[in-house]
Coordinates of C-alpha atoms in Angstrom, one line a residue:
Chain G
M419 CA 163.9 88.8 53.0
L420 CA 163.8 92.1 54.7
V421 CA 166.9 93.6 56.3
T422 CA 166.3 96.7 58.7
G423 CA 169.0 99.3 59.4
A424 CA 170.1 98.7 55.8
G425 CA 172.0 101.9 55.4
G426 CA 173.8 101.7 58.7
F427 CA 177.5 100.8 59.4
I428 CA 176.9 97.1 59.6
G429 CA 173.7 96.9 57.4
R430 CA 175.3 98.1 54.2
W431 CA 177.9 95.1 54.3
T432 CA 174.9 92.7 54.3
L433 CA 173.5 93.5 50.9
Q434 CA 176.1 92.0 48.7
P435 CA 176.5 88.8 51.0
L436 CA 172.4 88.5 51.2
L437 CA 172.2 88.7 47.1
A438 CA 175.1 86.3 46.7
R439 CA 173.3 83.8 48.7
G440 CA 170.1 84.4 46.5
F441 CA 168.0 86.3 48.7
E442 CA 165.5 88.6 47.2
V443 CA 166.4 91.8 49.5
H444 CA 164.1 94.2 50.6
A445 CA 166.1 96.9 52.8
V446 CA 164.4 99.3 54.8
A447 CA 166.2 102.5 56.1
R448 CA 164.8 105.9 57.5
A449 CA 165.9 107.9 54.5
L450 CA 167.4 105.9 51.1
P451 CA 170.9 105.9 50.9
A452 CA 172.3 107.8 47.9
D453 CA 174.6 104.9 47.1
A454 CA 171.7 102.5 47.2
A455 CA 173.0 99.0 46.0
A456 CA 171.8 97.6 42.6
G457 CA 169.4 94.4 43.0
V458 CA 168.1 95.7 46.3
T459 CA 164.4 96.8 46.7
W460 CA 164.7 100.0 49.0
H461 CA 161.8 101.0 51.4
A462 CA 161.9 104.5 53.2
A463 CA 160.3 104.1 56.5
D464 CA 160.5 104.8 60.4
L465 CA 160.4 101.6 62.4
L466 CA 159.6 103.7 65.6
D467 CA 156.4 104.6 63.9
P468 CA 153.8 101.2 64.4
S469 CA 151.7 102.0 61.3
Q470 CA 154.6 102.6 58.9
R471 CA 156.2 99.5 60.5
A472 CA 153.2 97.2 60.1
T473 CA 152.6 98.6 56.7
L474 CA 156.0 97.7 55.5
V475 CA 156.1 94.3 57.3
S476 CA 152.8 93.2 55.8
A477 CA 153.6 94.6 52.3
V478 CA 156.9 92.9 51.9
G479 CA 155.7 89.5 53.3
A480 CA 159.1 88.2 54.0
S481 CA 160.2 84.7 55.0
H482 CA 163.3 86.2 56.5
L483 CA 164.2 89.0 58.5
L484 CA 167.4 90.6 59.5
H485 CA 166.8 93.4 62.2
L486 CA 170.0 95.6 62.8
A487 CA 168.2 98.9 63.4
W488 CA 168.6 100.4 66.5
Y489 CA 169.6 103.6 68.4
A490 CA 173.3 104.1 67.6
E491 CA 174.4 107.6 68.2
P492 CA 178.0 107.3 69.3
G493 CA 178.8 107.7 72.9
A494 CA 175.0 108.4 73.7
F495 CA 173.4 105.2 72.9
W496 CA 174.7 103.5 76.1
A497 CA 172.5 105.5 78.3
A498 CA 169.9 106.9 75.9
R499 CA 166.1 106.8 76.9
E500 CA 165.5 106.1 73.1
N501 CA 166.6 102.4 73.7
A502 CA 163.3 101.8 75.3
A503 CA 161.5 102.6 72.1
W504 CA 163.5 100.2 70.2
V505 CA 162.5 97.4 72.7
A506 CA 158.8 98.0 71.7
A507 CA 159.5 98.5 67.9
T508 CA 161.6 95.3 67.8
V509 CA 159.1 93.3 69.7
G510 CA 156.5 94.7 67.6
L511 CA 158.5 94.0 64.6
V512 CA 158.8 90.3 65.2
D513 CA 155.2 90.0 66.1
E514 CA 154.1 91.4 62.9
F515 CA 156.9 89.4 60.9
A516 CA 155.4 86.3 62.5
T517 CA 151.8 87.4 61.7
A518 CA 152.9 87.8 58.1
G519 CA 154.3 84.4 57.9
G520 CA 157.9 85.1 58.6
E521 CA 160.0 81.8 59.2
R522 CA 163.4 82.8 60.4
A523 CA 164.7 85.9 62.1
V524 CA 168.2 87.1 63.1
L525 CA 168.4 90.1 65.5
A526 CA 171.6 92.3 66.5
G527 CA 172.3 91.7 70.0
T528 CA 175.6 93.1 71.8
C529 CA 178.4 91.9 74.1
A530 CA 177.1 94.4 76.6
E531 CA 174.5 91.8 77.5
Y532 CA 177.3 90.0 79.3
D533 CA 178.6 90.4 82.9
W534 CA 181.6 92.4 82.1
T535 CA 182.8 92.1 85.8
A536 CA 183.7 88.3 85.1
D537 CA 187.5 87.4 84.0
G538 CA 188.2 85.5 80.6
V539 CA 186.6 84.6 77.3
L540 CA 182.9 85.4 77.0
G541 CA 180.8 82.4 75.7
E542 CA 177.0 82.6 74.8
D543 CA 176.3 80.9 78.1
S544 CA 178.3 83.4 80.2
P545 CA 176.4 85.3 82.9
I546 CA 174.3 87.9 81.6
A547 CA 174.3 91.2 83.6
P548 CA 174.1 94.1 81.6
A549 CA 175.7 97.4 83.0
T550 CA 174.4 99.7 80.8
F551 CA 170.7 100.6 79.6
Y552 CA 171.5 99.7 75.9
G553 CA 172.6 96.2 77.4
V554 CA 169.5 96.0 79.4
C555 CA 167.5 96.9 76.5
K556 CA 168.9 94.5 74.2
D557 CA 168.9 91.6 76.9
A558 CA 165.1 92.2 77.6
T559 CA 164.3 92.1 74.0
R560 CA 166.1 88.9 73.5
R561 CA 164.3 87.3 76.3
V562 CA 160.9 88.4 74.9
V563 CA 161.6 87.9 71.3
E564 CA 163.0 84.4 72.0
G565 CA 159.6 83.4 73.7
L566 CA 157.4 85.1 71.3
A567 CA 159.1 83.4 68.3
A568 CA 159.0 79.9 69.7
R569 CA 155.2 80.5 70.2
A570 CA 154.8 81.9 66.7
G571 CA 156.7 79.3 65.1
V572 CA 159.6 81.6 63.9
S573 CA 163.1 80.1 64.1
V574 CA 165.3 83.0 65.8
A575 CA 169.0 83.8 66.2
W576 CA 170.5 86.6 68.2
G577 CA 174.0 87.8 67.1
R578 CA 176.0 89.4 69.8
I579 CA 178.1 92.0 68.4
F580 CA 181.6 92.8 70.1
F581 CA 183.9 95.4 68.6
L582 CA 184.2 96.3 65.1
Y583 CA 185.7 99.0 62.5
G584 CA 186.0 99.7 59.1
P585 CA 185.0 102.1 56.5
N586 CA 182.1 104.4 57.0
E587 CA 182.3 104.4 60.6
D588 CA 181.3 107.3 62.6
A589 CA 184.6 109.4 63.6
R590 CA 183.3 109.9 66.9
R591 CA 184.1 106.2 67.6
L592 CA 187.5 104.7 68.4
V593 CA 189.2 103.5 65.2
A594 CA 187.4 106.0 62.9
G595 CA 188.3 109.0 65.2
V596 CA 192.1 107.9 65.4
A597 CA 192.4 107.0 61.7
N598 CA 190.6 110.2 60.5
A599 CA 193.0 112.4 62.7
L600 CA 196.1 110.8 61.5
V601 CA 195.2 111.1 57.9
V602 CA 194.3 114.8 58.5
G603 CA 197.7 115.3 60.4
E604 CA 196.1 115.9 63.7
R605 CA 197.2 114.6 67.0
A606 CA 195.7 111.4 68.1
A607 CA 195.0 111.1 71.9
T608 CA 194.1 107.9 73.4
S609 CA 194.2 106.1 76.8
T610 CA 197.2 103.5 77.6
G611 CA 195.2 101.1 75.6
A612 CA 196.1 98.1 77.6
Q613 CA 192.6 96.6 77.7
R614 CA 192.1 93.8 75.5
R615 CA 189.3 93.8 73.1
D616 CA 187.9 91.5 70.2
F617 CA 187.7 93.4 66.9
L618 CA 186.2 92.3 63.8
H619 CA 186.2 94.4 60.3
V620 CA 182.5 95.4 59.7
D621 CA 182.7 93.6 56.5
D622 CA 183.0 90.3 58.3
V623 CA 180.3 91.4 60.7
G624 CA 177.8 91.7 58.0
A625 CA 178.8 88.5 56.4
A626 CA 178.6 86.6 59.5
F627 CA 175.1 88.1 60.2
V628 CA 174.1 86.9 56.6
A629 CA 175.6 83.5 57.2
L630 CA 173.7 83.2 60.6
L631 CA 170.4 84.1 58.8
D632 CA 171.1 81.5 56.1
S633 CA 171.8 78.7 58.8
E634 CA 169.5 76.9 61.1
V635 CA 171.3 77.9 64.2
R636 CA 169.0 79.3 67.0
G637 CA 169.8 81.4 70.2
A638 CA 172.6 83.6 70.9
V639 CA 175.8 83.6 68.9
N640 CA 178.9 85.8 69.2
I641 CA 179.7 88.0 66.2
A642 CA 183.4 88.3 66.8
S643 CA 186.9 87.2 65.6
G644 CA 187.7 85.2 68.8
E645 CA 191.3 86.9 69.1
P646 CA 192.3 89.5 71.4
V647 CA 194.0 92.5 70.7
T648 CA 195.1 95.5 72.9
V649 CA 193.7 98.7 71.9
R650 CA 197.4 100.0 72.1
S651 CA 198.3 97.7 69.3
I652 CA 195.3 98.8 67.3
V653 CA 196.1 102.5 67.3
E654 CA 199.7 101.7 66.6
R655 CA 198.8 99.7 63.6
L656 CA 196.8 102.5 62.5
A657 CA 199.5 105.0 63.1
S658 CA 202.0 102.8 61.2
A659 CA 199.5 102.3 58.0
A660 CA 199.0 106.3 58.1
G661 CA 203.0 106.7 58.5
R662 CA 202.2 109.1 61.3
R663 CA 203.5 107.6 64.6
D664 CA 204.6 111.0 65.5
L665 CA 200.7 112.1 65.8
L666 CA 200.0 109.3 68.2
D667 CA 199.7 110.4 71.9
V668 CA 199.2 107.0 73.8
G669 CA 198.5 107.5 77.5
A670 CA 197.3 111.2 77.0
L671 CA 193.6 110.2 78.1
A672 CA 192.8 108.8 81.5
P673 CA 191.5 105.0 81.4
R674 CA 187.9 104.8 82.3
P675 CA 187.6 103.5 85.4
D676 CA 184.9 100.6 84.7
D677 CA 186.6 99.7 81.4
P678 CA 187.2 95.9 81.9
A679 CA 190.6 94.6 81.3
E680 CA 189.4 92.0 78.5
L681 CA 186.3 91.6 76.5
V682 CA 186.9 88.6 74.2
A683 CA 184.4 86.1 72.5
D684 CA 184.3 82.5 72.5
V685 CA 183.6 82.0 68.8
T686 CA 182.9 78.2 68.5
R687 CA 179.3 78.5 67.7
L688 CA 179.9 81.1 64.9
R689 CA 183.0 78.8 63.6
H690 CA 181.5 75.6 64.0
D691 CA 177.7 75.8 64.3
V692 CA 177.4 78.7 61.6
G693 CA 180.6 77.8 59.7
F694 CA 181.7 81.2 59.3
V695 CA 185.3 82.3 58.9
P696 CA 186.3 86.0 58.7
A697 CA 187.9 86.8 55.5
I698 CA 189.8 90.1 56.7
D699 CA 192.9 89.8 58.7
L700 CA 193.3 92.6 61.4
Q701 CA 196.5 94.2 59.7
A702 CA 194.8 94.3 56.2
G703 CA 191.6 95.5 57.7
L704 CA 193.3 98.5 59.6
D705 CA 195.3 99.4 56.5
A706 CA 192.3 99.5 54.4
T707 CA 190.4 101.4 56.8
V708 CA 193.4 104.2 56.9
A709 CA 193.3 104.0 53.1
W710 CA 189.6 104.6 53.1
W711 CA 189.9 107.7 55.3
R712 CA 192.5 108.9 52.9
G713 CA 190.0 108.9 50.4
H714 CA 187.4 110.3 52.5
L715 CA 189.3 113.4 53.8
R716 CA 187.0 115.8 55.7
S717 CA 185.6 118.5 53.2
D718 CA 186.7 121.3 55.3
R719 CA 190.1 120.7 54.6
Chain M
M760 CA 145.3 110.1 87.0
L761 CA 144.9 107.4 84.5
V762 CA 144.2 104.0 85.4
T763 CA 144.5 100.9 82.8
G764 CA 142.6 97.7 83.4
A765 CA 140.1 99.7 85.0
G766 CA 137.2 97.2 84.3
G767 CA 139.2 94.1 85.3
F768 CA 139.6 91.9 88.6
I769 CA 141.8 94.4 90.2
G770 CA 141.1 97.6 88.4
R771 CA 137.6 97.8 89.7
W772 CA 138.7 97.8 93.1
T773 CA 141.2 100.7 92.6
L774 CA 138.3 103.1 91.6
Q775 CA 136.8 103.9 95.3
P776 CA 140.3 104.2 97.0
L777 CA 141.5 106.5 94.3
L778 CA 138.5 109.0 94.5
A779 CA 138.9 108.8 98.2
R780 CA 142.3 110.1 98.0
G781 CA 141.2 112.8 95.9
F782 CA 142.6 112.0 92.4
E783 CA 140.6 113.0 89.2
V784 CA 140.2 109.3 87.8
H785 CA 140.4 108.7 84.2
A786 CA 139.8 104.9 83.7
V787 CA 140.5 103.0 80.4
A788 CA 139.1 99.6 79.4
R789 CA 138.6 98.0 76.0
A790 CA 135.0 98.2 76.5
L791 CA 133.2 100.4 79.2
P792 CA 131.7 98.3 82.2
A793 CA 128.1 98.0 82.5
D794 CA 128.2 99.1 86.2
A795 CA 130.5 102.2 85.7
A796 CA 131.5 103.7 88.8
A797 CA 130.1 107.4 89.4
G798 CA 132.7 110.3 89.6
V799 CA 135.0 108.3 87.1
T800 CA 135.8 109.5 83.6
W801 CA 135.9 106.4 81.3
H802 CA 137.5 105.9 78.0
A803 CA 137.2 102.9 75.7
A804 CA 140.4 102.2 74.1
D805 CA 142.5 99.2 73.2
L806 CA 146.0 99.7 74.7
L807 CA 147.5 97.5 72.1
D808 CA 146.7 99.8 69.4
P809 CA 149.5 102.1 69.2
S810 CA 147.5 105.0 67.8
Q811 CA 144.5 104.7 70.2
R812 CA 147.0 104.5 73.1
A813 CA 149.0 107.7 72.1
T814 CA 146.0 109.5 71.4
L815 CA 144.2 108.5 75.0
V816 CA 147.5 109.3 76.9
S817 CA 148.0 112.6 75.2
A818 CA 144.2 113.6 75.6
V819 CA 144.3 112.8 79.5
G820 CA 147.8 114.5 80.3
A821 CA 147.8 112.6 83.4
S822 CA 150.2 113.3 86.2
H823 CA 149.7 109.8 87.6
L824 CA 149.4 106.5 85.9
L825 CA 148.3 103.1 87.4
H826 CA 148.9 100.4 84.8
L827 CA 147.3 97.2 85.6
A828 CA 146.1 96.1 82.1
W829 CA 147.7 92.8 80.6
Y830 CA 146.6 89.7 79.1
A831 CA 144.9 87.8 81.6
E832 CA 143.3 84.8 80.2
P833 CA 142.8 82.2 83.1
G834 CA 145.4 79.4 82.4
A835 CA 146.6 80.6 79.0
F836 CA 148.1 83.8 80.3
W837 CA 151.3 81.7 81.7
A838 CA 152.5 80.9 78.3
A839 CA 150.6 83.0 75.8
R840 CA 152.2 84.9 73.1
E841 CA 150.1 87.8 73.6
N842 CA 152.5 88.7 76.6
A843 CA 154.9 89.9 74.1
A844 CA 152.4 92.4 72.8
W845 CA 152.0 93.7 76.3
V846 CA 155.7 94.5 76.7
A847 CA 155.6 96.5 73.6
A848 CA 152.4 98.3 74.7
T849 CA 153.5 98.8 78.4
V850 CA 157.1 100.3 77.4
G851 CA 155.1 102.4 74.9
L852 CA 152.7 103.6 77.2
V853 CA 155.1 104.6 79.8
D854 CA 157.3 106.5 77.1
E855 CA 154.1 108.3 76.3
F856 CA 153.0 109.0 79.8
A857 CA 156.5 110.7 80.3
T858 CA 156.4 112.8 77.1
A859 CA 153.0 114.1 77.9
G860 CA 154.4 115.4 81.4
G861 CA 153.7 112.2 83.6
E862 CA 155.3 112.3 87.0
R863 CA 154.4 109.0 88.9
A864 CA 153.6 105.4 87.5
V865 CA 152.7 102.3 89.2
L866 CA 152.7 99.1 87.1
A867 CA 151.5 95.5 88.0
G868 CA 154.2 92.9 88.2
T869 CA 154.2 89.6 89.6
C870 CA 155.6 87.0 92.0
A871 CA 156.3 84.8 88.9
E872 CA 159.4 87.2 88.3
Y873 CA 161.2 85.4 91.3
D874 CA 163.2 82.1 91.2
W875 CA 160.5 79.7 92.6
T876 CA 162.9 76.9 93.1
A877 CA 164.4 79.0 96.1
D878 CA 163.1 78.2 99.3
G879 CA 161.5 80.3 102.1
V880 CA 159.9 84.1 101.9
L881 CA 160.3 86.3 98.9
G882 CA 161.7 89.8 99.3
E883 CA 161.8 92.2 96.6
D884 CA 165.6 91.3 96.5
S885 CA 165.3 87.7 96.0
P886 CA 166.6 86.3 93.0
I887 CA 164.9 86.7 89.8
A888 CA 164.2 83.9 87.3
P889 CA 161.0 83.8 86.0
A890 CA 160.0 80.0 84.7
T891 CA 157.0 81.0 82.5
F892 CA 156.7 83.5 79.7
Y893 CA 154.3 85.6 81.5
G894 CA 157.0 86.1 84.3
V895 CA 159.8 86.6 81.5
C896 CA 157.7 89.6 80.0
K897 CA 156.8 91.1 83.1
D898 CA 160.6 91.1 84.5
A899 CA 161.7 92.4 81.0
T900 CA 159.2 95.0 80.9
R901 CA 160.2 96.1 84.5
R902 CA 164.0 96.2 83.6
V903 CA 163.1 98.5 80.6
V904 CA 160.5 100.7 82.4
E905 CA 162.7 101.5 85.2
G906 CA 165.6 102.5 82.9
L907 CA 163.2 104.6 80.6
A908 CA 161.7 106.3 83.7
A909 CA 165.0 107.3 85.4
R910 CA 165.9 109.0 82.1
A911 CA 162.4 110.6 81.5
G912 CA 162.0 112.1 85.0
V913 CA 159.3 109.7 86.0
S914 CA 159.0 108.2 89.5
V915 CA 158.0 104.6 89.1
A916 CA 157.2 101.7 91.6
W917 CA 156.4 98.0 90.4
G918 CA 153.8 96.0 92.4
R919 CA 154.4 92.3 92.5
I920 CA 151.2 90.5 92.8
F921 CA 150.9 87.2 94.5
F922 CA 147.6 85.2 95.0
L923 CA 144.4 86.9 95.3
Y924 CA 140.6 86.0 95.4
G925 CA 137.3 88.0 95.8
P926 CA 134.1 88.8 94.0
N927 CA 134.0 88.9 90.2
E928 CA 137.0 86.5 89.8
D929 CA 136.8 84.4 86.7
A930 CA 135.3 80.8 87.6
R931 CA 138.1 79.2 86.0
R932 CA 140.5 80.2 88.7
L933 CA 141.1 78.5 92.0
V934 CA 139.0 80.3 94.6
A935 CA 136.5 81.5 92.2
G936 CA 135.9 77.9 90.9
V937 CA 135.6 76.0 94.0
A938 CA 133.2 78.6 95.5
N939 CA 131.2 78.7 92.6
A940 CA 131.0 74.7 92.3
L941 CA 130.0 74.7 96.1
V942 CA 127.2 77.1 95.9
V943 CA 125.5 75.5 93.0
G944 CA 126.0 71.9 94.5
E945 CA 128.7 70.4 92.4
R946 CA 131.8 68.4 93.4
A947 CA 134.7 70.6 93.8
A948 CA 137.9 68.4 93.1
T949 CA 141.3 69.8 94.2
S950 CA 144.9 68.5 94.8
T951 CA 146.0 67.7 98.3
G952 CA 146.6 71.5 98.6
A953 CA 149.8 71.2 100.7
Q954 CA 151.3 74.2 99.1
R955 CA 151.5 77.3 101.0
R956 CA 150.6 80.4 99.3
D957 CA 150.2 84.1 100.1
F958 CA 146.5 85.3 99.5
L959 CA 145.3 88.8 99.8
H960 CA 141.6 89.8 99.0
V961 CA 141.3 91.7 95.7
D962 CA 139.8 95.0 97.5
D963 CA 143.2 95.2 99.6
V964 CA 145.2 94.4 96.3
G965 CA 143.4 97.2 94.8
A966 CA 143.8 99.6 97.8
A967 CA 147.5 98.5 98.1
F968 CA 148.3 99.8 94.5
V969 CA 146.3 103.0 95.2
A970 CA 148.5 103.6 98.5
L971 CA 151.6 102.6 96.5
L972 CA 150.8 105.1 93.6
D973 CA 149.9 107.7 96.2
S974 CA 153.5 107.2 98.0
E975 CA 156.9 108.2 96.9
V976 CA 158.4 104.6 97.1
R977 CA 160.4 103.5 94.2
G978 CA 161.0 100.1 92.7
A979 CA 159.6 96.6 93.3
V980 CA 157.1 96.3 96.2
N981 CA 155.2 92.8 96.9
I982 CA 151.5 93.1 97.0
A983 CA 150.5 90.4 99.5
S984 CA 149.6 89.5 103.0
G985 CA 152.9 88.2 104.1
E986 CA 150.8 85.2 105.8
P987 CA 151.4 81.7 104.4
V988 CA 148.1 79.6 103.9
T989 CA 147.8 76.2 102.6
V990 CA 145.5 75.9 99.5
R991 CA 143.9 72.9 101.4
S992 CA 143.0 75.4 104.3
I993 CA 141.5 77.9 101.7
V994 CA 139.3 75.6 100.2
E995 CA 138.0 73.8 103.2
R996 CA 137.1 77.4 104.8
L997 CA 135.1 78.2 101.4
A998 CA 133.4 74.6 102.2
S999 CA 132.6 75.4 105.5
A1000 CA 131.4 78.9 104.4
A1001 CA 129.0 77.0 102.1
G1002 CA 128.0 74.5 104.1
R1003 CA 129.0 71.9 101.9
R1004 CA 132.2 70.1 103.2
D1005 CA 130.4 67.0 101.6
L1006 CA 131.2 68.3 98.2
L1007 CA 134.7 68.9 98.6
D1008 CA 137.3 66.3 97.3
V1009 CA 140.6 67.0 98.4
G1010 CA 143.3 65.0 96.7
A1011 CA 141.2 64.1 93.8
L1012 CA 143.7 65.9 91.6
A1013 CA 147.2 65.2 91.0
P1014 CA 149.6 68.0 92.0
R1015 CA 151.4 69.8 89.6
P1016 CA 155.1 68.6 89.5
D1017 CA 156.5 72.0 89.3
D1018 CA 154.3 73.3 91.8
P1019 CA 156.5 75.0 94.7
A1020 CA 156.0 74.1 98.1
E1021 CA 155.7 77.7 99.4
L1022 CA 155.2 81.0 97.5
V1023 CA 155.0 83.7 100.4
A1024 CA 155.9 87.6 100.3
D1025 CA 158.1 89.4 102.6
V1026 CA 155.8 92.3 102.9
T1027 CA 158.1 94.9 105.0
R1028 CA 158.2 97.3 102.1
L1029 CA 154.5 97.5 101.6
R1030 CA 153.9 97.8 105.6
H1031 CA 156.6 100.1 106.5
D1032 CA 157.6 102.1 103.5
V1033 CA 154.2 102.5 101.9
G1034 CA 152.2 102.1 105.2
F1035 CA 149.5 100.0 103.9
V1036 CA 147.7 97.3 106.1
P1037 CA 145.3 95.1 104.7
A1038 CA 141.7 95.6 106.0
I1039 CA 140.1 92.2 105.1
D1040 CA 140.9 89.2 107.4
L1041 CA 141.3 85.9 105.2
Q1042 CA 138.1 84.1 107.0
A1043 CA 135.9 87.1 106.5
G1044 CA 137.0 87.5 102.9
L1045 CA 136.5 83.9 102.2
D1046 CA 133.0 84.0 103.7
A1047 CA 132.3 87.3 101.8
T1048 CA 133.4 85.6 98.4
V1049 CA 130.9 82.4 99.0
A1050 CA 128.1 85.0 99.8
W1051 CA 129.0 87.0 96.7
W1052 CA 128.8 83.5 94.5
R1053 CA 125.5 82.7 96.2
G1054 CA 124.4 86.1 94.9
H1055 CA 125.6 85.3 91.5
L1056 CA 124.6 81.8 90.7
R1057 CA 125.2 81.0 87.0
S1058 CA 122.1 81.9 84.9
D1059 CA 121.8 78.4 83.6
R1060 CA 120.8 76.9 87.0

């Protein structure tokens, strides 16, 4: 099997579950990671370069594809022009995978495909109306890839990622930013945090993608916990784990005007059709995240 | 300026209007046409080959792009896998055009982006719900290209083509097939032809795309006549023009079950915003089409 974005935040958590299920794992990343997992065959390639991509896909000849790579610069990815290039690269990748004899592909989608102005819990059949260019590009990719795969005899599923956290997260993102600030003794300013979100530990996100790949489930599947939690509760738990509630400044930042009150997944398909149950409880996961940041203090301190 | 699909059914009708408006015309086709128009610089390239495409776009360095190329095999194009490759190629083309300093692009869309189960006249804001893979891929391309262009500083319009006819049409398509059969003395079997469609002569379709390119209008614009005509009326006019009403067998074919009763464009944007008025009246256009087929009898007869 071939996994893209294998050195990324989610990708690195798919390698052990893939090996544990008996896959022969070919991992691709733009640059090979320093801590490359044993038992995995690594390939350095830029998937945005059509010739590098085609050469890799043809050489590996994988039966299974787990495509996690995409432009992911924190903050910038929502509106970046680079999303368009990833549409073309992803459609090309699936086309080449099918031509090389591929049978089963799972791709990373996003909860940003859904209409966020609708109330309540988001099921896979909830209205689609992406408000961001990232969401537009993921949604367009899914529509094209599903039709392409049906014509090319490839079974495809599309994992819609909600919110996630865990070790190695970019410190410009919420949980990592707060956890890092707290362990280095800096003030952590947040909004009031009243918005309810669906958070899943990145280890479980990776394992859920692998479970989906190893199933026969087709179409969109939410990759989430199904359990709403306020952002305030998340940051307060981080502060407690760090023993630094004094550094937490909840309400110091203005809420974003378009921020929906609730984004929570219906996880019936993931639980019942795929049979995946998360292993990491939120409290334990946040405690472990704070511990990880303690062990990875910024080198300038 | 660069025009793709320049040797195709529509593309060849854009060359004289482009030259007449003072554009320096670079035309690309997979193979150079035998009857290459004077005053046009031709390039042979396969736009599905990323390196050929990138080399061409960079070499030409056009300020304007008219992208008409797509997979168009009659009948097959509605469902063909090849549509996906054209999504990737089109997104890549616009990305490369923008990077090379491009300013204005017009791309070919389709009335098949609209929800055909809705009644009445189709305006550019009518609901989008493509029922075919061709429509899905055109719609997805538009969404991605519009976002990409906005970020890259390129002005983009999207011409939604309805029904068209005229010289050089593939004889597997309706008007050409009936006209050709009639002039060679073969029976022409059709459905009852009660469905109302919006037909525009291909010369006007080409000229409308050029007018749109040479305007500042952005977004989707229907490329159509705005005048509903039954398919029965079309084939009867062809039979009259050919003097062979005896060969016409209306009602011999079963209607297609999903065929909508009416597909007609609201052409307010094309008429008022772009300022384009068709030059060819339907009767004159159909007469000329029959005359063209008389002059191009199949070589095996």
